[in-house]
PDB file of C-alpha atoms in Angstrom:
ATOM      1  CA  MET A   1      -0.212  -0.013   0.316  1.00 42.00           C
ATOM      2  CA  ASN A   2       1.012   3.660  -0.894  1.00 47.00           C
ATOM      3  CA  ALA A   3       0.415   6.706   0.982  1.00 49.00           C
ATOM      4  CA  THR A   4      -2.525   7.370  -1.401  1.00 80.00           C
ATOM      5  CA  CYS A   5      -3.626   4.057  -1.917  1.00 84.00           C
ATOM      6  CA  PRO A   6      -6.131   3.422   0.390  1.00 85.00           C
ATOM      7  CA  VAL A   7      -5.889  -0.509  -0.107  1.00 90.00           C
ATOM      8  CA  HIS A   8      -3.067  -3.274  -0.073  1.00 91.00           C
ATOM      9  CA  ILE A   9      -3.072  -4.724  -3.592  1.00 94.00           C
ATOM     10  CA  ASP A  10      -1.785  -8.344  -4.166  1.00 93.00           C
ATOM     11  CA  THR A  11      -0.788  -8.457  -7.545  1.00 94.00           C
ATOM     12  CA  LEU A  12      -0.284 -11.943  -9.301  1.00 93.00           C
ATOM     13  CA  ILE A  13       0.270 -12.485 -13.191  1.00 95.00           C
ATOM     14  CA  GLU A  14      -1.573 -16.189 -13.217  1.00 94.00           C
ATOM     15  CA  ALA A  15      -1.275 -16.439 -16.981  1.00 92.00           C
ATOM     16  CA  GLY A  16      -0.775 -14.546 -20.385  1.00 86.00           C
ATOM     17  CA  ASP A  17       1.861 -12.250 -21.808  1.00 89.00           C
ATOM     18  CA  TRP A  18       1.613  -9.158 -19.588  1.00 93.00           C
ATOM     19  CA  GLU A  19       3.968  -6.230 -18.037  1.00 90.00           C
ATOM     20  CA  SER A  20       5.542  -7.020 -15.020  1.00 91.00           C
ATOM     21  CA  GLU A  21       3.812  -7.221 -11.816  1.00 92.00           C
ATOM     22  CA  GLU A  22       5.262  -3.947 -10.502  1.00 92.00           C
ATOM     23  CA  VAL A  23       3.993  -2.402 -14.037  1.00 94.00           C
ATOM     24  CA  LEU A  24       0.614  -4.023 -13.238  1.00 95.00           C
ATOM     25  CA  GLU A  25       0.549  -2.751  -9.749  1.00 93.00           C
ATOM     26  CA  ALA A  26       1.393   0.981 -10.616  1.00 94.00           C
ATOM     27  CA  ILE A  27      -1.840   0.815 -13.015  1.00 95.00           C
ATOM     28  CA  ALA A  28      -3.759  -0.688 -10.190  1.00 95.00           C
ATOM     29  CA  GLN A  29      -2.925   1.747  -7.771  1.00 94.00           C
ATOM     30  CA  GLU A  30      -3.654   4.628 -10.000  1.00 95.00           C
ATOM     31  CA  ALA A  31      -7.355   3.330 -10.874  1.00 96.00           C
ATOM     32  CA  ILE A  32      -8.014   2.400  -7.392  1.00 95.00           C
ATOM     33  CA  THR A  33      -6.719   5.373  -5.840  1.00 94.00           C
ATOM     34  CA  ALA A  34      -8.575   7.500  -8.148  1.00 94.00           C
ATOM     35  CA  ALA A  35     -11.794   5.462  -7.554  1.00 94.00           C
ATOM     36  CA  PHE A  36     -11.583   6.228  -3.524  1.00 91.00           C
ATOM     37  CA  ALA A  37     -10.443   9.915  -4.212  1.00 91.00           C
ATOM     38  CA  THR A  38     -13.613  10.203  -6.666  1.00 92.00           C
ATOM     39  CA  SER A  39     -16.392   7.971  -4.998  1.00 88.00           C
ATOM     40  CA  ASP A  40     -17.887   7.323  -1.592  1.00 84.00           C
ATOM     41  CA  LEU A  41     -15.805   4.236  -0.378  1.00 86.00           C
ATOM     42  CA  SER A  42     -14.980   3.067   2.456  1.00 82.00           C
ATOM     43  CA  VAL A  43     -12.680   0.124   3.693  1.00 84.00           C
ATOM     44  CA  ILE A  44     -11.079  -0.484   7.346  1.00 83.00           C
ATOM     45  CA  ASP A  45      -7.424  -0.338   7.780  1.00 84.00           C
ATOM     46  CA  ASN A  46      -5.320  -2.694   6.224  1.00 86.00           C
ATOM     47  CA  THR A  47      -7.535  -4.071   3.461  1.00 89.00           C
ATOM     48  CA  GLU A  48      -6.550  -5.993   0.293  1.00 91.00           C
ATOM     49  CA  VAL A  49      -7.756  -6.369  -2.699  1.00 93.00           C
ATOM     50  CA  SER A  50      -6.384  -8.957  -5.108  1.00 94.00           C
ATOM     51  CA  LEU A  51      -5.607  -8.573  -8.773  1.00 96.00           C
ATOM     52  CA  VAL A  52      -5.155 -11.409 -11.134  1.00 96.00           C
ATOM     53  CA  PHE A  53      -3.878 -11.086 -14.573  1.00 96.00           C
ATOM     54  CA  THR A  54      -4.849 -14.336 -16.546  1.00 96.00           C
ATOM     55  CA  ASP A  55      -5.448 -15.091 -19.993  1.00 96.00           C
ATOM     56  CA  ASP A  56      -8.803 -15.842 -21.725  1.00 95.00           C
ATOM     57  CA  VAL A  57      -8.860 -19.902 -21.265  1.00 95.00           C
ATOM     58  CA  HIS A  58      -8.749 -19.180 -17.481  1.00 95.00           C
ATOM     59  CA  ILE A  59     -11.150 -16.861 -16.910  1.00 95.00           C
ATOM     60  CA  GLN A  60     -13.800 -18.784 -19.351  1.00 95.00           C
ATOM     61  CA  GLU A  61     -13.347 -20.994 -16.553  1.00 95.00           C
ATOM     62  CA  LEU A  62     -14.208 -19.411 -14.431  1.00 94.00           C
ATOM     63  CA  ASN A  63     -16.619 -17.738 -15.694  1.00 92.00           C
ATOM     64  CA  LYS A  64     -18.413 -21.127 -16.720  1.00 94.00           C
ATOM     65  CA  MET A  65     -17.814 -22.076 -12.778  1.00 93.00           C
ATOM     66  CA  TRP A  66     -19.222 -18.895 -11.470  1.00 91.00           C
ATOM     67  CA  ARG A  67     -21.605 -17.648 -13.607  1.00 90.00           C
ATOM     68  CA  GLN A  68     -22.556 -20.489 -15.851  1.00 92.00           C
ATOM     69  CA  LYS A  69     -21.260 -18.497 -18.988  1.00 93.00           C
ATOM     70  CA  ASP A  70     -19.029 -20.700 -21.185  1.00 94.00           C
ATOM     71  CA  LYS A  71     -16.846 -17.851 -22.250  1.00 94.00           C
ATOM     72  CA  PRO A  72     -14.016 -15.324 -21.903  1.00 93.00           C
ATOM     73  CA  THR A  73     -14.944 -12.136 -20.662  1.00 94.00           C
ATOM     74  CA  ASN A  74     -12.864  -9.183 -19.865  1.00 95.00           C
ATOM     75  CA  VAL A  75     -13.270  -9.007 -16.204  1.00 95.00           C
ATOM     76  CA  LEU A  76     -14.697 -11.084 -13.041  1.00 94.00           C
ATOM     77  CA  SER A  77     -14.861  -9.665  -9.423  1.00 92.00           C
ATOM     78  CA  PHE A  78     -15.415 -11.747  -6.246  1.00 91.00           C
ATOM     79  CA  PRO A  79     -16.034  -9.636  -3.282  1.00 87.00           C
ATOM     80  CA  GLY A  80     -14.182 -11.271  -0.333  1.00 84.00           C
ATOM     81  CA  ASP A  81     -16.168 -10.166   2.676  1.00 69.00           C
ATOM     82  CA  ASP A  82     -20.074 -11.080   3.208  1.00 63.00           C
ATOM     83  CA  SER A  83     -20.749  -7.301   4.301  1.00 58.00           C
ATOM     84  CA  GLU A  84     -22.912  -5.479   2.361  1.00 64.00           C
ATOM     85  CA  GLU A  85     -22.311  -2.182   4.309  1.00 59.00           C
ATOM     86  CA  PRO A  86     -19.305   0.115   4.755  1.00 59.00           C
ATOM     87  CA  PRO A  87     -16.722   0.119   5.456  1.00 59.00           C
ATOM     88  CA  PHE A  88     -15.578  -2.861   3.899  1.00 66.00           C
ATOM     89  CA  GLY A  89     -12.379  -5.140   4.216  1.00 65.00           C
ATOM     90  CA  PRO A  90     -10.247  -6.300   5.474  1.00 80.00           C
ATOM     91  CA  LEU A  91     -10.197  -8.739   2.414  1.00 84.00           C
ATOM     92  CA  LEU A  92     -12.105  -6.553  -0.268  1.00 88.00           C
ATOM     93  CA  GLY A  93     -12.092  -9.096  -2.743  1.00 90.00           C
ATOM     94  CA  ASP A  94     -10.668 -10.244  -6.191  1.00 93.00           C
ATOM     95  CA  ILE A  95     -10.372  -8.502  -9.617  1.00 96.00           C
ATOM     96  CA  ILE A  96      -9.611 -11.310 -12.451  1.00 97.00           C
ATOM     97  CA  ILE A  97      -8.740  -9.751 -15.879  1.00 97.00           C
ATOM     98  CA  ALA A  98      -8.157 -11.629 -19.077  1.00 96.00           C
ATOM     99  CA  LYS A  99      -5.144 -10.109 -21.269  1.00 95.00           C
ATOM    100  CA  GLU A 100      -6.285 -11.343 -24.922  1.00 95.00           C
ATOM    101  CA  THR A 101     -10.123 -10.172 -24.050  1.00 95.00           C
ATOM    102  CA  VAL A 102      -9.075  -7.039 -23.007  1.00 95.00           C
ATOM    103  CA  LYS A 103      -6.259  -6.326 -25.766  1.00 95.00           C
ATOM    104  CA  ARG A 104      -8.835  -7.442 -28.558  1.00 95.00           C
ATOM    105  CA  GLU A 105     -11.337  -4.807 -27.025  1.00 94.00           C
ATOM    106  CA  ALA A 106      -8.790  -1.872 -26.699  1.00 94.00           C
ATOM    107  CA  GLU A 107      -8.399  -2.346 -30.180  1.00 94.00           C
ATOM    108  CA  GLU A 108     -11.989  -2.658 -31.411  1.00 91.00           C
ATOM    109  CA  LEU A 109     -12.811   0.559 -29.344  1.00 88.00           C
ATOM    110  CA  GLY A 110      -9.762   2.517 -30.649  1.00 90.00           C
ATOM    111  CA  ILE A 111      -8.473   3.114 -27.120  1.00 92.00           C
ATOM    112  CA  PRO A 112      -5.068   2.744 -25.379  1.00 94.00           C
ATOM    113  CA  PHE A 113      -4.679  -0.479 -23.726  1.00 95.00           C
ATOM    114  CA  LYS A 114      -3.708   0.641 -20.466  1.00 95.00           C
ATOM    115  CA  HIS A 115      -7.126   2.991 -20.440  1.00 95.00           C
ATOM    116  CA  HIS A 116      -8.817  -0.131 -20.783  1.00 95.00           C
ATOM    117  CA  ILE A 117      -7.182  -1.996 -18.181  1.00 96.00           C
ATOM    118  CA  ILE A 118      -7.690   1.434 -15.713  1.00 97.00           C
ATOM    119  CA  HIS A 119     -11.102   0.954 -16.655  1.00 96.00           C
ATOM    120  CA  LEU A 120     -11.662  -2.472 -15.920  1.00 96.00           C
ATOM    121  CA  ILE A 121     -10.140  -2.527 -12.471  1.00 97.00           C
ATOM    122  CA  VAL A 122     -12.261   0.729 -11.728  1.00 96.00           C
ATOM    123  CA  HIS A 123     -15.556  -1.444 -12.901  1.00 94.00           C
ATOM    124  CA  GLY A 124     -14.190  -4.219 -10.754  1.00 94.00           C
ATOM    125  CA  THR A 125     -13.327  -2.352  -7.736  1.00 93.00           C
ATOM    126  CA  LEU A 126     -17.062  -1.103  -8.138  1.00 92.00           C
ATOM    127  CA  HIS A 127     -17.956  -4.170  -8.123  1.00 90.00           C
ATOM    128  CA  LEU A 128     -16.551  -4.938  -4.948  1.00 90.00           C
ATOM    129  CA  PHE A 129     -18.443  -2.084  -3.262  1.00 86.00           C
ATOM    130  CA  GLY A 130     -22.208  -3.718  -4.400  1.00 83.00           C
ATOM    131  CA  TYR A 131     -22.371  -1.736  -7.685  1.00 82.00           C
ATOM    132  CA  ASP A 132     -23.775  -3.767 -10.243  1.00 80.00           C
ATOM    133  CA  HIS A 133     -25.429  -3.215 -14.054  1.00 79.00           C
ATOM    134  CA  GLN A 134     -28.211  -6.186 -14.225  1.00 75.00           C
ATOM    135  CA  ILE A 135     -30.866  -3.576 -14.107  1.00 76.00           C
ATOM    136  CA  GLU A 136     -30.793  -0.563 -16.256  1.00 78.00           C
ATOM    137  CA  GLU A 137     -31.213   1.879 -12.990  1.00 83.00           C
ATOM    138  CA  GLU A 138     -27.950   0.285 -11.556  1.00 79.00           C
ATOM    139  CA  ALA A 139     -26.372  -0.021 -14.588  1.00 78.00           C
ATOM    140  CA  GLU A 140     -26.672   4.029 -15.507  1.00 86.00           C
ATOM    141  CA  GLU A 141     -25.659   4.413 -11.803  1.00 86.00           C
ATOM    142  CA  MET A 142     -22.513   2.412 -12.046  1.00 87.00           C
ATOM    143  CA  GLU A 143     -21.266   3.605 -15.604  1.00 90.00           C
ATOM    144  CA  ALA A 144     -21.823   7.645 -14.100  1.00 89.00           C
ATOM    145  CA  GLU A 145     -19.418   6.448 -11.344  1.00 91.00           C
ATOM    146  CA  GLU A 146     -16.936   5.347 -13.642  1.00 93.00           C
ATOM    147  CA  ARG A 147     -17.101   8.005 -15.775  1.00 93.00           C
ATOM    148  CA  LEU A 148     -16.127  10.615 -12.928  1.00 93.00           C
ATOM    149  CA  ILE A 149     -13.494   8.308 -12.185  1.00 95.00           C
ATOM    150  CA  LEU A 150     -12.008   7.965 -15.597  1.00 95.00           C
ATOM    151  CA  ALA A 151     -12.304  11.473 -15.885  1.00 93.00           C
ATOM    152  CA  SER A 152      -9.976  12.854 -12.781  1.00 94.00           C
ATOM    153  CA  LEU A 153      -7.724  10.455 -14.481  1.00 94.00           C
ATOM    154  CA  GLN A 154      -7.955  12.278 -18.054  1.00 93.00           C
ATOM    155  CA  ILE A 155      -9.434   9.079 -19.919  1.00 93.00           C
ATOM    156  CA  PRO A 156     -12.465   9.430 -22.056  1.00 89.00           C
ATOM    157  CA  ASP A 157     -15.614   8.262 -21.578  1.00 88.00           C
ATOM    158  CA  PRO A 158     -15.797   4.712 -22.462  1.00 84.00           C
ATOM    159  CA  TYR A 159     -19.587   4.795 -23.172  1.00 80.00           C
ATOM    160  CA  LYS A 160     -19.709   7.654 -25.186  1.00 78.00           C
ATOM    161  CA  ASP A 161     -20.143   5.276 -28.425  1.00 60.00           C
ATOM    162  CA  GLU A 162     -21.035   2.008 -27.211  1.00 54.00           C
ATOM    163  CA  PRO A 163     -21.731   0.735 -23.705  1.00 47.00           C
ATOM    164  CA  LEU A 164     -18.567  -1.911 -22.803  1.00 45.00           C
ATOM    165  CA  LYS A 165     -19.816  -5.282 -22.209  1.00 47.00           C
ATOM    166  CA  ALA A 166     -18.088  -5.545 -18.948  1.00 45.00           C
ATOM    167  CA  ASP A 167     -18.578  -8.480 -16.759  1.00 45.00           C
ATOM    168  CA  LYS A 168     -21.941  -9.759 -18.081  1.00 41.00           C
TER     169      LYS A 168
END
């Protein structure tokens, strides 16, 4: 945990051709710090979030096992504690991101890969705090939070032209 990031980030490269763990952790710290600075998120002291960077094969297995969807996805989030009320912690949860899907989506959207990774980390973080997008009203609230957080990092609105099919 650094001085500005309110959670300890445990980073693991499980599979795939990713940058170093240090680079990915720095990107995660940027995304999560912005989420906390922009949104009303609170955790107890010494809270940890786990980020697993993997490939389409592994995320497809998880997606099938936990969501009954036999296909790869860009990001999955698994809340760590059963708490439904803030503050959350000490285990905030796990965010798993798949390299091939993220790379393909970034290319299709014509956006920098790093911007897409940051967006998905923000998206996954909000899921850990109970945000969801299964119904229209909740999706609009979650997307609004994402837009604010990403704007604080000078990242253009990812929903401007076409909604991201994150975690569906």
